XYZ file of C-alpha atoms in Angstrom:
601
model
C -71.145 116.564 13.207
C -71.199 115.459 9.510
C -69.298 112.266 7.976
C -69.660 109.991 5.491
C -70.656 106.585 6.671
C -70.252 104.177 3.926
C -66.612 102.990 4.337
C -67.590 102.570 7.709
C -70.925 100.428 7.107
C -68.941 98.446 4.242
C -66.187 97.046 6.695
C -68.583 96.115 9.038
C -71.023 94.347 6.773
C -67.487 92.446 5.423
C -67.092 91.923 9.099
C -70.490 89.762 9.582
C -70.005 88.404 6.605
C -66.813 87.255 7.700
C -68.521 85.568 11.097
C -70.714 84.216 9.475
C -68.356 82.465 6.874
C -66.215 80.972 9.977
C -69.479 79.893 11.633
C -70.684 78.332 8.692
C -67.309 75.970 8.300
C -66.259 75.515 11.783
C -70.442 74.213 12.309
C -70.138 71.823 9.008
C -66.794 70.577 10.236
C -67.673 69.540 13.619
C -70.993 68.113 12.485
C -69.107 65.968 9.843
C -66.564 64.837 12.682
C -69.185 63.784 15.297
C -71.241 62.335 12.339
C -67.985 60.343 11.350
C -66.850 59.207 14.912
C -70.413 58.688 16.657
C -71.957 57.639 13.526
C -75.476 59.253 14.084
C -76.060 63.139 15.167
C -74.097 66.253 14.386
C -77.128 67.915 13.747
C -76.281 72.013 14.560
C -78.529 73.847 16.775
C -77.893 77.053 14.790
C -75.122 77.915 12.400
C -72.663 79.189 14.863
C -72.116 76.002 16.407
C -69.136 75.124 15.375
C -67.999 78.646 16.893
C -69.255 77.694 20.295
C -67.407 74.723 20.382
C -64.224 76.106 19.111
C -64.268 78.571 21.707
C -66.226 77.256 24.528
C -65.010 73.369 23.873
C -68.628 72.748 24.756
C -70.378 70.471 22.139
C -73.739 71.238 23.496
C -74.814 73.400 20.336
C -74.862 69.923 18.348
C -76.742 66.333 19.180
C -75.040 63.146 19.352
C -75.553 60.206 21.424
C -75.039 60.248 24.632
C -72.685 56.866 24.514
C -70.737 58.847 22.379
C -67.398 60.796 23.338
C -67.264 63.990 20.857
C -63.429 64.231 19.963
C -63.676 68.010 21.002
C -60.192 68.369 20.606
C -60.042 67.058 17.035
C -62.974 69.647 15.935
C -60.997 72.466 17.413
C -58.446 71.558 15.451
C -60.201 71.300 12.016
C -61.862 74.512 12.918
C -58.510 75.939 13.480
C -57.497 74.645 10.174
C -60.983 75.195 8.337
C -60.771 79.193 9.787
C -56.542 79.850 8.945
C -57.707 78.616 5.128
C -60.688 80.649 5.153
C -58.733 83.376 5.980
C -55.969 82.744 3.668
C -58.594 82.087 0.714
C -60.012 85.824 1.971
C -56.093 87.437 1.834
C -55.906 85.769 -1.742
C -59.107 87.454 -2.671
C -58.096 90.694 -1.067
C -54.605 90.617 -2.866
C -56.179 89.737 -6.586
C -58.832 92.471 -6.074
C -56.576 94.891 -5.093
C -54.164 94.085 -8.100
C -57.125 93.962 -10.460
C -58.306 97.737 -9.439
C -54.783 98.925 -10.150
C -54.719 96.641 -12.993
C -55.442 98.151 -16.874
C -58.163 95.445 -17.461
C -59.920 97.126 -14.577
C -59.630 100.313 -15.817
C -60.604 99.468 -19.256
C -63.133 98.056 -17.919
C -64.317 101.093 -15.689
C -63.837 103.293 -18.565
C -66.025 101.110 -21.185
C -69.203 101.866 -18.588
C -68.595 105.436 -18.098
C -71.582 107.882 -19.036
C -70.015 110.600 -21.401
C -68.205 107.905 -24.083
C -70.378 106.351 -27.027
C -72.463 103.467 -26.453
C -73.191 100.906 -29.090
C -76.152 102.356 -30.642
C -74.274 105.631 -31.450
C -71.298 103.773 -32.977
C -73.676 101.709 -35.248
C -75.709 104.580 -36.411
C -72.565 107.274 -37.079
C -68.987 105.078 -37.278
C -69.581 101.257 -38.558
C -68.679 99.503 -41.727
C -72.778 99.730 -42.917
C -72.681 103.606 -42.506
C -69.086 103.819 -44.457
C -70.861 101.491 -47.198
C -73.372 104.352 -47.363
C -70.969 106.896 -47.939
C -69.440 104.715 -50.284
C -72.195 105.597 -52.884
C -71.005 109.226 -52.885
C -67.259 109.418 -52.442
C -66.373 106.067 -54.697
C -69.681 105.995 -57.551
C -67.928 104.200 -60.039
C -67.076 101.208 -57.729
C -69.639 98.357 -57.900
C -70.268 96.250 -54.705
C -67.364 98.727 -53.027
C -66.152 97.381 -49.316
C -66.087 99.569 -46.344
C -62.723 100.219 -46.511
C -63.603 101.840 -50.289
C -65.011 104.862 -48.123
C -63.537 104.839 -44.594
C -60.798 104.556 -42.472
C -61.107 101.859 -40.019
C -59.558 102.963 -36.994
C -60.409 100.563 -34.416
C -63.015 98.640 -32.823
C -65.399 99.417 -30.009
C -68.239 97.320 -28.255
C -67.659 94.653 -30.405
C -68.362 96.266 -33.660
C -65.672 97.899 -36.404
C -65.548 101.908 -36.142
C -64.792 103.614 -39.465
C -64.390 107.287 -40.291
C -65.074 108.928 -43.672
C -62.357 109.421 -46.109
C -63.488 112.751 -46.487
C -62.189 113.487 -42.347
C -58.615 114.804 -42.292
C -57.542 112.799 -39.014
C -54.503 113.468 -36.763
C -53.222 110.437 -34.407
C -51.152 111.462 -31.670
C -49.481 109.140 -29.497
C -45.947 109.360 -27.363
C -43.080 107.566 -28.635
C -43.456 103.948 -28.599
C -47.034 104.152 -28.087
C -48.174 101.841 -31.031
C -49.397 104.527 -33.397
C -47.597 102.358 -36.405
C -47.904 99.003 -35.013
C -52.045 99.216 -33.851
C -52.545 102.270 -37.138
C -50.442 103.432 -39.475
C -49.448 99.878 -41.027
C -53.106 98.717 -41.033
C -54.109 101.744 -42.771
C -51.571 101.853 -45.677
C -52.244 97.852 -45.664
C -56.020 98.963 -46.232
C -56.265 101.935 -48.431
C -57.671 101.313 -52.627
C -56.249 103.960 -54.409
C -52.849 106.188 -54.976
C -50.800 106.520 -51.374
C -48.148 108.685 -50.353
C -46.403 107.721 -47.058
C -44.054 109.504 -45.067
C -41.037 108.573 -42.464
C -37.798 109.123 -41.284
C -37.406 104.938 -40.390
C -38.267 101.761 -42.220
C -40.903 100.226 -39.761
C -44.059 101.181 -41.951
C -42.033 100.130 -45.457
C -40.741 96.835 -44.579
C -44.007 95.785 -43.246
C -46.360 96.958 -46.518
C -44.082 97.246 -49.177
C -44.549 93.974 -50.834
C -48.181 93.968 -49.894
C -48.477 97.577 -51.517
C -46.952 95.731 -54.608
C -49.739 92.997 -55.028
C -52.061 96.208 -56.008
C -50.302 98.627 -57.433
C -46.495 100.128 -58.666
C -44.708 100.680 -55.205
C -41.499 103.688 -55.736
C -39.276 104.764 -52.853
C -37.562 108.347 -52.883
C -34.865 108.017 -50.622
C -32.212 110.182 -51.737
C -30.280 110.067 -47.949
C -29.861 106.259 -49.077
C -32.216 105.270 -45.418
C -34.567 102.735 -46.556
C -32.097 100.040 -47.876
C -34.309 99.778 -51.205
C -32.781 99.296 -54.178
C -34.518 100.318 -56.836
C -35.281 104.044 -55.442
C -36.886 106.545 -57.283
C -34.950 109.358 -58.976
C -37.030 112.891 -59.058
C -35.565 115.889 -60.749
C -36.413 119.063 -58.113
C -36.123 120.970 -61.725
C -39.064 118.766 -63.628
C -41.684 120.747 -64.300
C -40.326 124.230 -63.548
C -40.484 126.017 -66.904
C -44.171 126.895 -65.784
C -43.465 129.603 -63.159
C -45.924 128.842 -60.922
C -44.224 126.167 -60.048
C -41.158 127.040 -59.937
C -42.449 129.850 -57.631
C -44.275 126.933 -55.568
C -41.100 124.843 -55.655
C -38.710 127.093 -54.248
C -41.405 127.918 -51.234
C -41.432 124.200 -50.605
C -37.892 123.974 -50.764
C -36.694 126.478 -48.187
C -39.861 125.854 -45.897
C -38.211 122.570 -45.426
C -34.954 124.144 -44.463
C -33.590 125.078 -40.963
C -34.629 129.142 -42.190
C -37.866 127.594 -43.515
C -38.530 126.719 -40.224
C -37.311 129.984 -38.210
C -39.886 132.078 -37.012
C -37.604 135.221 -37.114
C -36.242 134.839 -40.323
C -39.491 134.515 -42.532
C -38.608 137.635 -44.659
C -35.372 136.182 -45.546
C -36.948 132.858 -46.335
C -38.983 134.560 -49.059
C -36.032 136.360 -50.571
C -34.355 133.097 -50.906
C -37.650 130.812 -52.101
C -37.928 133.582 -54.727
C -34.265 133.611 -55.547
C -34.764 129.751 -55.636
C -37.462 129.468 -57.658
C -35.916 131.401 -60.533
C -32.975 128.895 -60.082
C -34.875 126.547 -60.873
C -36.796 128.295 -63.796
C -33.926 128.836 -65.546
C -32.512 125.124 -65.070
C -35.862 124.233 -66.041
C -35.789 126.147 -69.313
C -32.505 125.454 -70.688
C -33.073 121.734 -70.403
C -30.370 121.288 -67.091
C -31.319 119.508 -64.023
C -29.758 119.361 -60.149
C -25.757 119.762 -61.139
C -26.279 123.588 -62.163
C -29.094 123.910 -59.940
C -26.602 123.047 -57.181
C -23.681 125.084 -59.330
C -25.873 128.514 -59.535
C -27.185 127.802 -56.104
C -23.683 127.687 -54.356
C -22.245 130.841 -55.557
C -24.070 134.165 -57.079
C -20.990 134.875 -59.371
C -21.983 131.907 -60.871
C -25.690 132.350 -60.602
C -25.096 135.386 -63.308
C -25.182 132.430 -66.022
C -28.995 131.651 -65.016
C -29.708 135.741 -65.171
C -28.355 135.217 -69.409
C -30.792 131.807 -69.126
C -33.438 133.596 -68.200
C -32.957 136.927 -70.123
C -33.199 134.558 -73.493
C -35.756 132.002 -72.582
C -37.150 132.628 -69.324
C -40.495 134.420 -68.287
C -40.097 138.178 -68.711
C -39.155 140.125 -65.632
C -36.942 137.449 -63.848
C -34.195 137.609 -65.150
C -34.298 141.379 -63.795
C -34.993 140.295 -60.574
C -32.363 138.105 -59.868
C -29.933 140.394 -61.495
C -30.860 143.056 -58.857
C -30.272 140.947 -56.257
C -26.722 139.683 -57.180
C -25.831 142.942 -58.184
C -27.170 144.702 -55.459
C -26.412 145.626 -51.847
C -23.789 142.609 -50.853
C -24.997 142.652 -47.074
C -28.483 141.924 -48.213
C -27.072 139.553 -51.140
C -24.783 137.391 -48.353
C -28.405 137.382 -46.151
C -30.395 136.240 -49.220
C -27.759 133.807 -50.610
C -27.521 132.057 -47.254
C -30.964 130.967 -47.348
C -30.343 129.912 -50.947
C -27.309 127.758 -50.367
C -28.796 125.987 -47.684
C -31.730 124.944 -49.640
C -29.589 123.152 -52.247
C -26.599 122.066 -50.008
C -27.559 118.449 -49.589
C -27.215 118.566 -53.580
C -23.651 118.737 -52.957
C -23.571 115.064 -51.841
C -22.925 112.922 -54.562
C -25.656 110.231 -53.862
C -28.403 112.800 -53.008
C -27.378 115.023 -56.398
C -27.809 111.283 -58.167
C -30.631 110.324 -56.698
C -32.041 114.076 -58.106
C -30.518 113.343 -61.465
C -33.054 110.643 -63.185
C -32.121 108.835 -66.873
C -34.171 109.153 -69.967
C -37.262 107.342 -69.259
C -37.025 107.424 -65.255
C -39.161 110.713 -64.557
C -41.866 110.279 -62.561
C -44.990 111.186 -63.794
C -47.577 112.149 -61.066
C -50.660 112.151 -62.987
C -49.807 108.207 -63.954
C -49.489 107.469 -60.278
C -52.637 108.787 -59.688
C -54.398 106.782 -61.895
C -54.283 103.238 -59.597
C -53.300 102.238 -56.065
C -49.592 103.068 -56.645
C -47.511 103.816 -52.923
C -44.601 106.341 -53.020
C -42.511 106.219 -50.299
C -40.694 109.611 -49.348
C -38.062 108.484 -47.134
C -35.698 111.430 -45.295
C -34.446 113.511 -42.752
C -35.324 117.313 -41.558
C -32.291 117.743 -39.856
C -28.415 117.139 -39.303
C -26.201 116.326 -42.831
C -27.579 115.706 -45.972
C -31.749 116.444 -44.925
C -33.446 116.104 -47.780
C -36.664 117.439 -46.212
C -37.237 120.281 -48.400
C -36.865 118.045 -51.364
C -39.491 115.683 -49.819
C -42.018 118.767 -49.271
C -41.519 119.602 -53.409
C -42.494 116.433 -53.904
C -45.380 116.412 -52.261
C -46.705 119.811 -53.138
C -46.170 119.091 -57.055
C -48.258 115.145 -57.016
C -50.857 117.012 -54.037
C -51.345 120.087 -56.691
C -51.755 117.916 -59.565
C -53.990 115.776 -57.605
C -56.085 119.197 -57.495
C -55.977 119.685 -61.011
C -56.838 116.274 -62.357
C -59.734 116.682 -59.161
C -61.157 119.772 -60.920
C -61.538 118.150 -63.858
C -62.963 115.112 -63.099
C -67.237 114.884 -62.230
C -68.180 116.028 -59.573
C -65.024 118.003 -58.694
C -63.821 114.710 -56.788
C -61.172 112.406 -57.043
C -62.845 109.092 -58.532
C -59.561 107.098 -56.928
C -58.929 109.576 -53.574
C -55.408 109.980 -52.606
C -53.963 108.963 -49.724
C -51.588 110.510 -47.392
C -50.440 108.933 -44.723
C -47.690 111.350 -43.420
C -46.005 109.655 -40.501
C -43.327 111.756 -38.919
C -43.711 114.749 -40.757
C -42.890 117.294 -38.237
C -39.852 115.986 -38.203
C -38.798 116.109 -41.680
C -40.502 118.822 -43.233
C -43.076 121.667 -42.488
C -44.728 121.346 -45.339
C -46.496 124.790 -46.353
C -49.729 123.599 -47.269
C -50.687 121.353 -44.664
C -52.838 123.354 -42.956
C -54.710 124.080 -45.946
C -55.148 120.387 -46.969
C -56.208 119.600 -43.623
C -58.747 122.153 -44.421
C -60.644 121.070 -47.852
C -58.579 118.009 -49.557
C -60.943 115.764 -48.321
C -63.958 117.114 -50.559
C -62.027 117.228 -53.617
C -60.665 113.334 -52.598
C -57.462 114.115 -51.111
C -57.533 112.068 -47.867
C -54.928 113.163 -45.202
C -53.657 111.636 -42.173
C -51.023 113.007 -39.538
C -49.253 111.627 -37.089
C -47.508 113.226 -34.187
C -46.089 112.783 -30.946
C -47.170 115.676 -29.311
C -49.001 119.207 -30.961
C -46.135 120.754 -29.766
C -44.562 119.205 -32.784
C -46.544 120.385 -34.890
C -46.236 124.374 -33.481
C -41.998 123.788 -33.547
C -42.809 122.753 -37.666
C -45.040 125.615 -37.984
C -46.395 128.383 -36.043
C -48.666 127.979 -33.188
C -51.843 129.097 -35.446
C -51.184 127.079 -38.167
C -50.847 123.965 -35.916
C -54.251 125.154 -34.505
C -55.375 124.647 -37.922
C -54.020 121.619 -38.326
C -55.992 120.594 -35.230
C -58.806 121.900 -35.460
C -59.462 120.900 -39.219
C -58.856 117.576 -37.892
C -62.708 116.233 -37.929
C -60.896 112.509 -36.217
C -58.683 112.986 -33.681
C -56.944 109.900 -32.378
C -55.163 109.931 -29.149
C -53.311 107.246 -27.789
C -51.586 107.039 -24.110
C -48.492 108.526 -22.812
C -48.983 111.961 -23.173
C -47.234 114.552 -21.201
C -48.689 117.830 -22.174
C -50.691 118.811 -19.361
C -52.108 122.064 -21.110
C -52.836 119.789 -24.185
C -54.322 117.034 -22.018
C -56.899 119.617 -20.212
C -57.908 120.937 -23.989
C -58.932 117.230 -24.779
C -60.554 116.527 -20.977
C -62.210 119.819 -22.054
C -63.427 118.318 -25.828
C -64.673 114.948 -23.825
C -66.942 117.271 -21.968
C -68.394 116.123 -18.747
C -70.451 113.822 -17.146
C -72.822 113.069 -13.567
C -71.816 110.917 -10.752
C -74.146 110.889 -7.707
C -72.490 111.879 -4.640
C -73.782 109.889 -1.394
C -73.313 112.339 1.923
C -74.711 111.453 5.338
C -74.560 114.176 8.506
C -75.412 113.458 11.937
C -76.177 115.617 14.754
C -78.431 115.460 18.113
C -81.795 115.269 16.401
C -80.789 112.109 13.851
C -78.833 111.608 10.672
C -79.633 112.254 6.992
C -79.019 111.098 3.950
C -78.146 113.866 0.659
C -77.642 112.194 -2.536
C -76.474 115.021 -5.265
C -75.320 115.131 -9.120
C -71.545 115.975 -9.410
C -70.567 117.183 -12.847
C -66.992 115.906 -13.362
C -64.762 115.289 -17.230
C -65.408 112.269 -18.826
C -62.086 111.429 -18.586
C -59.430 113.018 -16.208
C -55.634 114.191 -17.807
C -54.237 111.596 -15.776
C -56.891 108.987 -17.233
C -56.487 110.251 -20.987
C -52.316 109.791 -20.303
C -52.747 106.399 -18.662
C -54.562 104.957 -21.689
C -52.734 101.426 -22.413
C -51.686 100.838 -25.862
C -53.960 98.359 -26.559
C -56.846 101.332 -26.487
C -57.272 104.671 -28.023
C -59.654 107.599 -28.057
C -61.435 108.687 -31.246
C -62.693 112.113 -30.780
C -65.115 112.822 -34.519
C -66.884 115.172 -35.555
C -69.754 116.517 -33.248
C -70.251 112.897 -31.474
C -69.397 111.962 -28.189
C -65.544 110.305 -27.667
C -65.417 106.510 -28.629
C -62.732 103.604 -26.246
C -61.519 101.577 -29.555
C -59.787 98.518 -29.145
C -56.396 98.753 -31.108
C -55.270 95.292 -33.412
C -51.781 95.493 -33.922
C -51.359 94.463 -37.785
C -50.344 91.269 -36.445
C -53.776 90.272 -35.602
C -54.909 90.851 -39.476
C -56.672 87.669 -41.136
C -53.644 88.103 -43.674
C -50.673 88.739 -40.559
C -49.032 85.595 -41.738
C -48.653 86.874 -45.329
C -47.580 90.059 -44.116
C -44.968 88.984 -41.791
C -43.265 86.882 -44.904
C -43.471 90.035 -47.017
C -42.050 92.090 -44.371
C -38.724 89.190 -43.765
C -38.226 89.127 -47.471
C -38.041 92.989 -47.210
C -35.687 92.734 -44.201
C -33.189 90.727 -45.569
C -33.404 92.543 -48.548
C -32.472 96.070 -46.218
C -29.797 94.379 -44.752
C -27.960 92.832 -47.815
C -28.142 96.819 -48.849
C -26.960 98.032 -45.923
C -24.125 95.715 -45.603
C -22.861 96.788 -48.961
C -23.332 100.354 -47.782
C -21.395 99.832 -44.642
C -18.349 98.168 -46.555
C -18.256 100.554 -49.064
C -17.942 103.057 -46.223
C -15.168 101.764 -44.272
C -13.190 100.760 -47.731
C -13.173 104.449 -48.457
C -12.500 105.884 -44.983
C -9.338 102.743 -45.218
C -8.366 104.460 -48.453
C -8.360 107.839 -46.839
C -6.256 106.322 -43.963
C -3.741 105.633 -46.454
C -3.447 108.282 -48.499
C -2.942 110.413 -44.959
């Protein structure tokens, strides 16, 4: 017969602990009673006393005169009433410790001890603010007496001590909806970053909270053409600026329709390029005759009237398009309708009059992306992917053109690096844009100082965007990878219990037969953490999985716990009723022209 015995042997030594316990009361209570009433003896003859008497109503086990009458009765009763609170101080103690090990301090807890995460020595020596100062010598030279933040991204705390990554790591946070990723991350880090940012998202959480603080550094601009971030003073970007080189034009019109619902299709790719090249020589010829969005949405509507850009481009445009997108409206009208679709897609939201205006700047209101780049400016791209109106291809132009100038100005700078790295924080994008070269950024912007950051709710968001290998890409050139709770991937979850690797627990087992028992204690390899342990995580903690090191339990500070929260908080009301003063304006403008439209019906 084999069992294991240690339940068994731990009930029973809470058993005689148990005795003993009731012994120990029911013998001090009846020695204080005869003590009290005799006024001499009560000394115990052992410690279970006080049980003898209680059951036996014999008092022999203590000594007291013999003049004396031991109130027997009255000791039964206190040891009645010493043993029922006893017991009810044990059911208390029962009921919290139960609790507790279902509790998420108890878990934490178990989870800070485990063999297989980091202990303190490795995050001193590979994540904290000293060994971020050290990088700070080679990705920030010109700065004198530079803080941590100058070179890292703090991401968390764990055992007490600040954890940092390098600004060189492309990092991806995932987290479930409503899991804290901008609350306990994404605010923090756009709070913390010294140099030119670029922030994502379809919401205003992340801009009401830093704009103003963004401001105390640096020139703070908002594109939100869809009219969703209750700013004022938005941005106005031409999608035609910069288009009479044809390499960007060319890159423009990818961007454009990648950010499109054919973008997007996985079926449709050939027809995507058809109409990003159609596009881009749309935009080459607005470019080049000195027009912006208004023929650029004309030309893109129709191909009859497109034929004006194919007489742009014939006089002033580079040689050979013109050809090219005469052949195409000219040419088979099956494959023109198939081409053209893609095309009038791409520049439909142009047909609303406050998108078109906010794509239509004034003399002096272009935005120049090589000035931004020169101090800790903050552009906000604020949009939608989908439905009416999504802007998102727009938003991914953007993008590209400051990212590839960023590349540029990178190249020629020492040390083919970024002396002020650029920042982007791209919250959301998944759903607002797949942005083209992503993957590649992911891949080597960090060691030219372009400093990425994703945030999803799930890699599956990322594969929907764009295909499955490029969000491998994505993931894998992710050197910090932080995961918060509340995933429900379980094929995703068992790739990260794989990453964690795994880790030894000795396993007790006892056997019994005829001749005697035995005792086998063994080493059980089992994950560091479980699926169901990475997707319990509370919000309050996250896992950093960098580089080659062993995963790190960080302690999350929502950005209300900064030094500066209070300032913050003002900054972000001021903002607030700001939004809301906009937004009521919106909202009666809208119903006095749907009342108008009543009429007239």
């Amino acid at each position: 017969m084999r069992a294991h015995g240690s339940s068994f042997t731990q009930i029973a030594l809470y058993a005689l602990f148990g005795v003993v316990v009731a012994g120990v009361l029911s013998t001090a209570a009846g020695a204080a009673t005869i003590q009290a009433v005799c006024g001499t003896g009560g000394n115990p003859s052992s410690v279970f006393a006080g049980l003898q008497l209680a059951l036996s109503a014999s008092p022999a086990g203590f000594a007291y005169p013999p003049s004396c009458e031991v109130p027997v009765g009255l000791i039964r009763v206190l040891d009645v009433t010493a043993l029922v609170l006893m017991l009810a101080v044990m059911a208390a103690t029962v009921i919290w410790w139960l609790r507790y090990r279902q509790s998420d301090r108890h878990f934490i807890h178990d989870l800070r001890g485990r063999d297989g995460l980091a202990k303190p020595g490795e995050v001193r020596k590979h994540t904290s603010a000293r060994t971020a100062l050290r990088r700070a010598k080679t990705l920030r030279p010109s700065m004198v007496d530079p803080d941590p933040s100058a070179a890292g991204w703090k991401v968390g705390s764990a055992h007490g001590r600040d954890v940092y990554v390098s600004i060189e790591d492309s990092i991806v946070v995932e987290g479930a909806p409503r899991s804290g990723k901008g609350y306990r991350f994404i605010i923090n880090a756009i709070l913390d970053w010294n140099g030119p940012l670029i922030t994502t998202s379809t919401r205003n959480d992340n801009l009401s909270a830093t704009m103003r603080e963004r401001a105390r550094v640096g020139n703070v601009t908002v594109f939100d053409p869809q009219e969703l971030s209750g700013v004022r003073s938005s941005l106005r970007i031409s999608p035609v600026t910069g288009c009479e080189d044809p390499l960007v034009a060319d890159q423009r019109g990818q961007a454009i329709v990648a950010g499109t619902a054919l973008g997007a299709s996985k079926t449709n790719q050939e027809w995507a390029q058809v109409s990003s090249s159609v596009l881009s020589r749309l935009l080459h010829a607005a470019a080049v005759s000195g027009r912006g969005a208004e023929a650029l949405a004309r030309w893109g509507s129709n191909p009859r009237l497109a034929l004006e850009a194919v007489t742009v481009l014939a006089n002033d445009g580079t040689p050979g398009w013109s050809e090219d997108l005469d052949a195409i409206i000219n040419g088979d009208q099956k494959l023109l309708a198939n081409s053209w679709f893609g095309v009038a897609g791409a520049i439909r939201p142009l047909a609303i009059p406050a998108i078109r205006r906010a794509m239509t700047p004034g003399p002096g209101e272009q935005f120049d992306p090589d000035g931004f780049l020169t101090g800790s400016n903050s552009l906000y791209l604020v949009g939608t992917g989908a439905g009416a109106g999504s802007v998102g291809g727009f938003l991914g132009a953007i993008l590209d053109d400051i990212v590839e100038t960023a590349r540029r100005k990178a190249l020629a700078s020492p040390g083919s690096r970024l002396d002020l790295p650029l920042a982007l924080i791209l919250d959301e994008i998944a759903n607002m844009f797949s942005w083209p070269a992503l993957p590649r950024i992911m891949a080597d912007g960090g060691g030219v100082g372009i400093s990425t950051v994703v945030v999803l709710q799930a890699l599956s968001q990322a594969e929907t965007a764009w295909s499955r290998s490029e969000a491998d890409t994505i993931w894998s050139a992710a050197t910090a990878k932080l995961l918060l709770g509340g995933a429900s991937d379980v094929d995703h979850l068992r790739d990260i219990e794989s990453l964690l690797g795994l880790r030894r627990v000795p396993s007790t087992g006892h056997s019994y037969n005829d001749s005697g028992s035995s005792t086998n204690v063994n080493n059980e390899k089992v994950p560091v953490m479980t699926i169901d342990e990475i997707r319990r995580m509370p919000e309050s903690i996250g896992l950093l999985a960098y580089r080659n090191r062993r995963g790190i339990l960080l302690d999350l500070r929502g950005w209300t716990d900064r030094d500066d929260a209070r300032q913050v908080k003002t900054g972000k009301q001021l903002t607030e009723l700001d939004q809301q003063a906009v937004f009521a304006e919106q909202y009666r403008a809208a119903m006095d022209r749907r009342h108008t439209a009543g009429e007239r019906n």
